[in-house]
Short mmCIF file of N, CA and C in Angstrom, two decimals:
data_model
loop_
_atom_site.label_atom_id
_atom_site.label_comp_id
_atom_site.label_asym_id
_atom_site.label_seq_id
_atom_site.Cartn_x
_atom_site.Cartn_y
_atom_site.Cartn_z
N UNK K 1418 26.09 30.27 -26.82
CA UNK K 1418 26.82 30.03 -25.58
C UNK K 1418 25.91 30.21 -24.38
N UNK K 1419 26.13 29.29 -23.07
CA UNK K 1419 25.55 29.23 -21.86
C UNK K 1419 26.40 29.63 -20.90
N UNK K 1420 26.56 30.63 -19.85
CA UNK K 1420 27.01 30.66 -18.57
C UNK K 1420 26.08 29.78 -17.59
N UNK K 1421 27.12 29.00 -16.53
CA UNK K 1421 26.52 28.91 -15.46
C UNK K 1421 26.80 28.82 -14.45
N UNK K 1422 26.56 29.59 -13.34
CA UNK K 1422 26.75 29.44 -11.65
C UNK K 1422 26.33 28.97 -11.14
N UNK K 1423 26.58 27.96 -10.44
CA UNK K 1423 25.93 27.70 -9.18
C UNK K 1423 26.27 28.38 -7.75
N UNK K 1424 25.14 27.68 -6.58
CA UNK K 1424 25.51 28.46 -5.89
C UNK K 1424 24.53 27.53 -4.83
N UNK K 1425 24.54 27.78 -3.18
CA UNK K 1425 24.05 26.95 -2.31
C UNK K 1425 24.70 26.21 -1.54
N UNK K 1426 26.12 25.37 -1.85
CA UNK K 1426 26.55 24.71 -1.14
C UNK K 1426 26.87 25.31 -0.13
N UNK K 1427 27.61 23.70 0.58
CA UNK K 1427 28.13 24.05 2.09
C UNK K 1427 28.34 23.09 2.70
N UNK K 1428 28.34 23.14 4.07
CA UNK K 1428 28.35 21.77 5.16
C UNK K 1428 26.65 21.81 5.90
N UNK K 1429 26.65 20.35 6.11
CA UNK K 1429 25.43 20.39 6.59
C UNK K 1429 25.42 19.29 7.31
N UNK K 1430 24.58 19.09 8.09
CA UNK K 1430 24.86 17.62 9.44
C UNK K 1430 23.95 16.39 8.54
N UNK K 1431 24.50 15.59 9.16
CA UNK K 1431 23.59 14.03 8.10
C UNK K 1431 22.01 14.34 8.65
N UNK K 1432 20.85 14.37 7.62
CA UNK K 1432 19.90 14.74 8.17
C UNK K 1432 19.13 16.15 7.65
N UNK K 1433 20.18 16.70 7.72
CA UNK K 1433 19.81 18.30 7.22
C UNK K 1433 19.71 18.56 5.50
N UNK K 1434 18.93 19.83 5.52
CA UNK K 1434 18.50 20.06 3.90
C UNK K 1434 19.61 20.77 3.45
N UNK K 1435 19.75 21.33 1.84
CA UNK K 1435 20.26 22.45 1.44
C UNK K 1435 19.34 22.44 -0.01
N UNK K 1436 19.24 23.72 0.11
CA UNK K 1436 18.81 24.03 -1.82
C UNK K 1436 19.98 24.87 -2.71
N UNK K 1437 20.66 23.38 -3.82
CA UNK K 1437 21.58 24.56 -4.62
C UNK K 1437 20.78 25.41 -5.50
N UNK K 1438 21.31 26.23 -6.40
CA UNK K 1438 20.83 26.99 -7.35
C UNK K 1438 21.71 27.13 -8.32
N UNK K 1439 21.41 27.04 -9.56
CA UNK K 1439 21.98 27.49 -11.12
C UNK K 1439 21.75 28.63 -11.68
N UNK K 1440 22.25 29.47 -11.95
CA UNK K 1440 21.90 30.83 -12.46
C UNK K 1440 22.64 30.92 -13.94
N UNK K 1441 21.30 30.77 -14.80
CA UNK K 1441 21.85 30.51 -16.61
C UNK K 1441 22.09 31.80 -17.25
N UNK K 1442 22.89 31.83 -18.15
CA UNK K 1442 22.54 33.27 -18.90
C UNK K 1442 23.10 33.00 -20.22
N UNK K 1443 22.43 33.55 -21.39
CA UNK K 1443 23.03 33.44 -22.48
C UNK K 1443 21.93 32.82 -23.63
N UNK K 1444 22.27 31.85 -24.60
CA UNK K 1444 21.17 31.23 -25.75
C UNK K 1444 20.53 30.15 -24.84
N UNK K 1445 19.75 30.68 -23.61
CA UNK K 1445 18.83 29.61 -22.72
C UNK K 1445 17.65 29.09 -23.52
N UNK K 1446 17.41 29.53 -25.27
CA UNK K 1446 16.58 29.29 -25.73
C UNK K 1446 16.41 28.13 -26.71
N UNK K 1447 18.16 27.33 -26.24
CA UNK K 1447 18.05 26.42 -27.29
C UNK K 1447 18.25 25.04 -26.58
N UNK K 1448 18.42 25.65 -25.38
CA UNK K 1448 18.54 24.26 -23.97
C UNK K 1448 17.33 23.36 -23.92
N UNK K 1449 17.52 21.93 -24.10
CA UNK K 1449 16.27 21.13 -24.16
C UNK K 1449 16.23 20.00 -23.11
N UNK K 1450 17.36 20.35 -21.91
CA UNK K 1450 17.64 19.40 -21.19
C UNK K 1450 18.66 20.05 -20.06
N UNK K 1451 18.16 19.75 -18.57
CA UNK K 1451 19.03 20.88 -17.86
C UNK K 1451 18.92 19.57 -16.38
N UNK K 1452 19.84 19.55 -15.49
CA UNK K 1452 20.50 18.47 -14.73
C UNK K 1452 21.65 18.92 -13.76
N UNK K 1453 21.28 18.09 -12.88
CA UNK K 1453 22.48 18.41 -11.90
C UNK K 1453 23.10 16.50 -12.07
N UNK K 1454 24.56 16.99 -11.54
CA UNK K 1454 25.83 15.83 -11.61
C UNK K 1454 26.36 16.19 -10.20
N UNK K 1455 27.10 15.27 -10.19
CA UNK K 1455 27.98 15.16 -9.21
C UNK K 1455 29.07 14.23 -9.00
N UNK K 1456 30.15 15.12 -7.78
CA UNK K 1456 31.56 14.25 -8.44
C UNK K 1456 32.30 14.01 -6.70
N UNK K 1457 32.07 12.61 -6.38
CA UNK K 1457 32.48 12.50 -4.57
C UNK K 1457 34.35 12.24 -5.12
N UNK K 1458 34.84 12.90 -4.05
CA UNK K 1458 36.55 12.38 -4.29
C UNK K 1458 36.84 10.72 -4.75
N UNK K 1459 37.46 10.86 -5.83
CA UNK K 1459 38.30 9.15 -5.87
C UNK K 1459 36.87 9.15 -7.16
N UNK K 1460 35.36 8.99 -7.40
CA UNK K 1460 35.18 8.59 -7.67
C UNK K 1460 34.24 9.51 -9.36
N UNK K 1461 33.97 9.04 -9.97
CA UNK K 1461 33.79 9.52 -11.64
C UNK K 1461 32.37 10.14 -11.40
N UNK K 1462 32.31 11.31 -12.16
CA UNK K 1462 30.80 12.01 -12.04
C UNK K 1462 29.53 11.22 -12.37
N UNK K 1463 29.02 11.38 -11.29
CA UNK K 1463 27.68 10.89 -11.72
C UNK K 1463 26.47 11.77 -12.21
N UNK K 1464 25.69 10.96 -12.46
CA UNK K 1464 24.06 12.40 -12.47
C UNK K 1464 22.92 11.58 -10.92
N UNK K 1465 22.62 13.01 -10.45
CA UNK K 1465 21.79 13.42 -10.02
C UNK K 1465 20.66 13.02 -10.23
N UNK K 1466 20.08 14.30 -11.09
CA UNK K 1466 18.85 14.26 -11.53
C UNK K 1466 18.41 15.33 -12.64
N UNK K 1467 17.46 15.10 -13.36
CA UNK K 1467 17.39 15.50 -14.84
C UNK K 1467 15.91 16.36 -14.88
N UNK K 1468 15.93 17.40 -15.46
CA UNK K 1468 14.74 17.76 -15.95
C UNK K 1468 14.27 18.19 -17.91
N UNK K 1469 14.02 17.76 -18.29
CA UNK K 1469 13.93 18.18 -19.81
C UNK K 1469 12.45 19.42 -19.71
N UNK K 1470 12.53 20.15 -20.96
CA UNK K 1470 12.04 21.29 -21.71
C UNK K 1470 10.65 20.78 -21.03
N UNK K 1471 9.96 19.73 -21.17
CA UNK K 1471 8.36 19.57 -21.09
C UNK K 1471 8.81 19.48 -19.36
N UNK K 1472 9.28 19.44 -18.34
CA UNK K 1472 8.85 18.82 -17.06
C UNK K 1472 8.66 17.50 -16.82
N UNK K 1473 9.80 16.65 -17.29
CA UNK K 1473 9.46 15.54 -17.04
C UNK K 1473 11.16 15.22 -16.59
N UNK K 1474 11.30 14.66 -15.41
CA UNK K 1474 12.09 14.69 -13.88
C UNK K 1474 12.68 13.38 -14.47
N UNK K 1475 14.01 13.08 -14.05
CA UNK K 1475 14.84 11.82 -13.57
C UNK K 1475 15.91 12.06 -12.93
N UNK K 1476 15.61 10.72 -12.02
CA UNK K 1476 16.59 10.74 -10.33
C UNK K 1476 17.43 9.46 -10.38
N UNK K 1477 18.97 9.71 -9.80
CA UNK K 1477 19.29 8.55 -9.78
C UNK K 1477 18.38 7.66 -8.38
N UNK K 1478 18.92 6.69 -8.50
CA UNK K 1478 18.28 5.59 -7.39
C UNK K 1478 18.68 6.18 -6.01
N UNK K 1479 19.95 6.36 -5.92
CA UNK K 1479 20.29 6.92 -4.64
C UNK K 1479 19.67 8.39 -4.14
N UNK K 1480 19.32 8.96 -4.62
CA UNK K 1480 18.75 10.35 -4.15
C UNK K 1480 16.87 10.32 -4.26
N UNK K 1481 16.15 9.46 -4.64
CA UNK K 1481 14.94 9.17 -5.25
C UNK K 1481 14.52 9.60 -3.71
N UNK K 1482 13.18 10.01 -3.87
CA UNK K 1482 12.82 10.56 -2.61
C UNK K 1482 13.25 11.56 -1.50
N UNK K 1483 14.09 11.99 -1.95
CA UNK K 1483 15.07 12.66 -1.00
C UNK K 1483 15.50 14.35 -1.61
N UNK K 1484 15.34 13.50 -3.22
CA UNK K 1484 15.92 14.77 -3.53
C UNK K 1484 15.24 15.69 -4.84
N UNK K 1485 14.67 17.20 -4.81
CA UNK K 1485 13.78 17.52 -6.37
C UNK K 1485 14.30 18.59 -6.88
N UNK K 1486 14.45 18.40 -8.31
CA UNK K 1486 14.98 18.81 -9.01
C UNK K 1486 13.56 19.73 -9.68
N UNK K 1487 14.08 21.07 -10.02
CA UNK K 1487 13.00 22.08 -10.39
C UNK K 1487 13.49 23.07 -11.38
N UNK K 1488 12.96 23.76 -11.76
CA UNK K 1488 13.26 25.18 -12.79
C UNK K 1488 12.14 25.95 -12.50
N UNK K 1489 13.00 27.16 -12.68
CA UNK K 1489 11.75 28.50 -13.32
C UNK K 1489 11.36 28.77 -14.50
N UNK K 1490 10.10 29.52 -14.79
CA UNK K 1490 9.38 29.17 -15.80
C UNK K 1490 10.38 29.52 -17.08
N UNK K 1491 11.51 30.47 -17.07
CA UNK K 1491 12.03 31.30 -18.02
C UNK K 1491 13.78 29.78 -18.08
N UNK K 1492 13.58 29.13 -17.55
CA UNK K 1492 14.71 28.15 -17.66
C UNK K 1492 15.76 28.98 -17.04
N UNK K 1493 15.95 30.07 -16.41
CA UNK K 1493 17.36 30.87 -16.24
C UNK K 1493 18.11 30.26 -15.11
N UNK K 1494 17.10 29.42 -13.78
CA UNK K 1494 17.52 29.24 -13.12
C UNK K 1494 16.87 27.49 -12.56
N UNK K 1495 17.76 26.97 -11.84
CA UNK K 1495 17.54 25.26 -11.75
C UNK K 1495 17.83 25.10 -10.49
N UNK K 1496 17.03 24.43 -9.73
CA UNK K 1496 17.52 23.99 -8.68
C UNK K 1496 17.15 22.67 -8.21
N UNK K 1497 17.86 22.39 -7.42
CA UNK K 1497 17.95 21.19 -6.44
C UNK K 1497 17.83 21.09 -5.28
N UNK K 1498 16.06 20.80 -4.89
CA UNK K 1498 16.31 20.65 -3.48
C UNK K 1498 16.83 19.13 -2.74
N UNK K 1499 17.70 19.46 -1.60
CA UNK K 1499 18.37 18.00 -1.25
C UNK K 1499 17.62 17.82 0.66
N UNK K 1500 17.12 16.90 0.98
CA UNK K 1500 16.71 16.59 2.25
C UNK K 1500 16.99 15.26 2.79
N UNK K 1501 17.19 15.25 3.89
CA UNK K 1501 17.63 14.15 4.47
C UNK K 1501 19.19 13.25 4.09
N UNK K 1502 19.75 14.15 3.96
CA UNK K 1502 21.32 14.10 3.59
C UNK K 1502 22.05 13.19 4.21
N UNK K 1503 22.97 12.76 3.63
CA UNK K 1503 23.33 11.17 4.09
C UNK K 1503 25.36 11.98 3.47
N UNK K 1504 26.34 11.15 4.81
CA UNK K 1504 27.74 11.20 4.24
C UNK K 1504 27.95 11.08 2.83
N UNK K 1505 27.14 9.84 2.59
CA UNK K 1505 27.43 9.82 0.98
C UNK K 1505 27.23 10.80 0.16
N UNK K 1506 26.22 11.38 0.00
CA UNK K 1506 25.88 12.47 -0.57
C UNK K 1506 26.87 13.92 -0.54
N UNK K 1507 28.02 13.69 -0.06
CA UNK K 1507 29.10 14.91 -0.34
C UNK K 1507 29.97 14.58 -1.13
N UNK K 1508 30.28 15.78 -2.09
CA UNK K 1508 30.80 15.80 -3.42
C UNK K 1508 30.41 17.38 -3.88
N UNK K 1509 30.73 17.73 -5.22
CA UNK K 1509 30.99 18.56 -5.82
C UNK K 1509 29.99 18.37 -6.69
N UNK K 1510 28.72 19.18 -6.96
CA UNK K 1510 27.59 19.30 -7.46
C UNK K 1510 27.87 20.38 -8.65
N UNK K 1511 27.81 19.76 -10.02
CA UNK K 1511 27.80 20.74 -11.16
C UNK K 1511 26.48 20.41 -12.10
N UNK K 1512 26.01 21.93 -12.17
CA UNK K 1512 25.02 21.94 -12.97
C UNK K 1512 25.02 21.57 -14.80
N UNK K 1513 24.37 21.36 -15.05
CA UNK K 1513 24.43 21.22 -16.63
C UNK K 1513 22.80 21.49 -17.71
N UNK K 1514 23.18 22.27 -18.43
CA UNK K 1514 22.51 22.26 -19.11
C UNK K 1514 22.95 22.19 -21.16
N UNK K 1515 22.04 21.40 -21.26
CA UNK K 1515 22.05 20.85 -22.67
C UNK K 1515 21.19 21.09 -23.57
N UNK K 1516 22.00 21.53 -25.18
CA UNK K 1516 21.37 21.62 -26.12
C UNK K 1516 21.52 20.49 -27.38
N UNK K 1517 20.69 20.63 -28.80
CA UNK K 1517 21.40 19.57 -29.56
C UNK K 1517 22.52 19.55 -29.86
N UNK K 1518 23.53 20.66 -29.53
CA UNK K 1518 24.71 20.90 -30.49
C UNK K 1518 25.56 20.33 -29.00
N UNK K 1519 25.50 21.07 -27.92
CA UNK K 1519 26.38 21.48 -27.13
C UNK K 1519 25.99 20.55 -25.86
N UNK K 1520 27.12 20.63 -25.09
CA UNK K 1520 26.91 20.48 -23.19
C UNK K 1520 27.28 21.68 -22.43
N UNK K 1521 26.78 22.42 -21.64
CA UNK K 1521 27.13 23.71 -20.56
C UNK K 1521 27.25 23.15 -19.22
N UNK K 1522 28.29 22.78 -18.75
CA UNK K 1522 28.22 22.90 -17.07
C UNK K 1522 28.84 23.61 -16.31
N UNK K 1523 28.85 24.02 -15.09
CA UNK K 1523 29.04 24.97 -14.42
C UNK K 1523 30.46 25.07 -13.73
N UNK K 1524 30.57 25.81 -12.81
CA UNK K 1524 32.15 25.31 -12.27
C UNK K 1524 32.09 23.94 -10.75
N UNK K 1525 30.90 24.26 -10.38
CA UNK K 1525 30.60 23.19 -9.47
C UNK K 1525 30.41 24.14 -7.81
N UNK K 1526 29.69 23.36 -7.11
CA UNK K 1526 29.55 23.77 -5.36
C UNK K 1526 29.92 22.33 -4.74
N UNK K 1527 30.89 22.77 -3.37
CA UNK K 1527 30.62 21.70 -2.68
C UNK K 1527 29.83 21.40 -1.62
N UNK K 1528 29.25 20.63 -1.89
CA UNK K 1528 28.51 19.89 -0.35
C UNK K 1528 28.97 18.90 0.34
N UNK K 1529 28.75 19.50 1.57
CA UNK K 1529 29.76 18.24 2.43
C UNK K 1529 28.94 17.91 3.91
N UNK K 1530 28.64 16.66 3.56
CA UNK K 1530 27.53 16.14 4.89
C UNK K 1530 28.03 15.66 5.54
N UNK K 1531 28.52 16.01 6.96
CA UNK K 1531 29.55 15.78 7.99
C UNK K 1531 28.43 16.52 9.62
N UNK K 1532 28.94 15.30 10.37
CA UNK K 1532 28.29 15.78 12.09
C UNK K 1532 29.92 16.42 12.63
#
């Protein structure tokens, strides 16, 4: 089993940064794949962006440049830095991390990019 929190959200003006954070705990030793999603009202979760076990990154199209996805060396914790924030970009950000057996995601943060 995986716990996970996130944590970071908020409001932020179009333009402005935020860094969420994931805080893992539990069999983090069998996770081979760890990601942030996200879920805007009305519309079906998407992904973010992806990091697997070796360090090797994937972004959707819409956040590419804008937005990096990272871990610490011990996998416990994941984050997402987000810059240059756009309306679109508010929604409900849940972390996930994945093993072969299982999916773990979190309860979610909201971010909400509003002037």
């Amino acid at each position: 089993q995986v716990q996970l929190v996130e944590s970071g959200g908020g409001l932020v003006q179009p333009g402005g940064s935020l860094r969420l954070s994931c805080t893992a705990s539990g069999s983090i030793s069998s996770i081979t794949t760890m990601g942030w999603y996200r879920q805007a009202p009305g519309k079906q979760r998407e992904l973010a962006a992806t990091i697997n076990k070796g360090g090797s990154t994937n972004y959707a199209d819409s956040v590419k440049g804008r937005f990096t996805i990272s871990r610490d060396n011990s996998n416990t914790t994941l984050y997402l830095q987000m810059n240059s924030l756009k309306p679109e970009d508010t929604a409900v950000y849940y972390c996930l991390y994945t093993s072969l057996l299982r999916t773990y995601w979190g309860q979610g943060t909201q971010v909400t990019v509003s002037s």
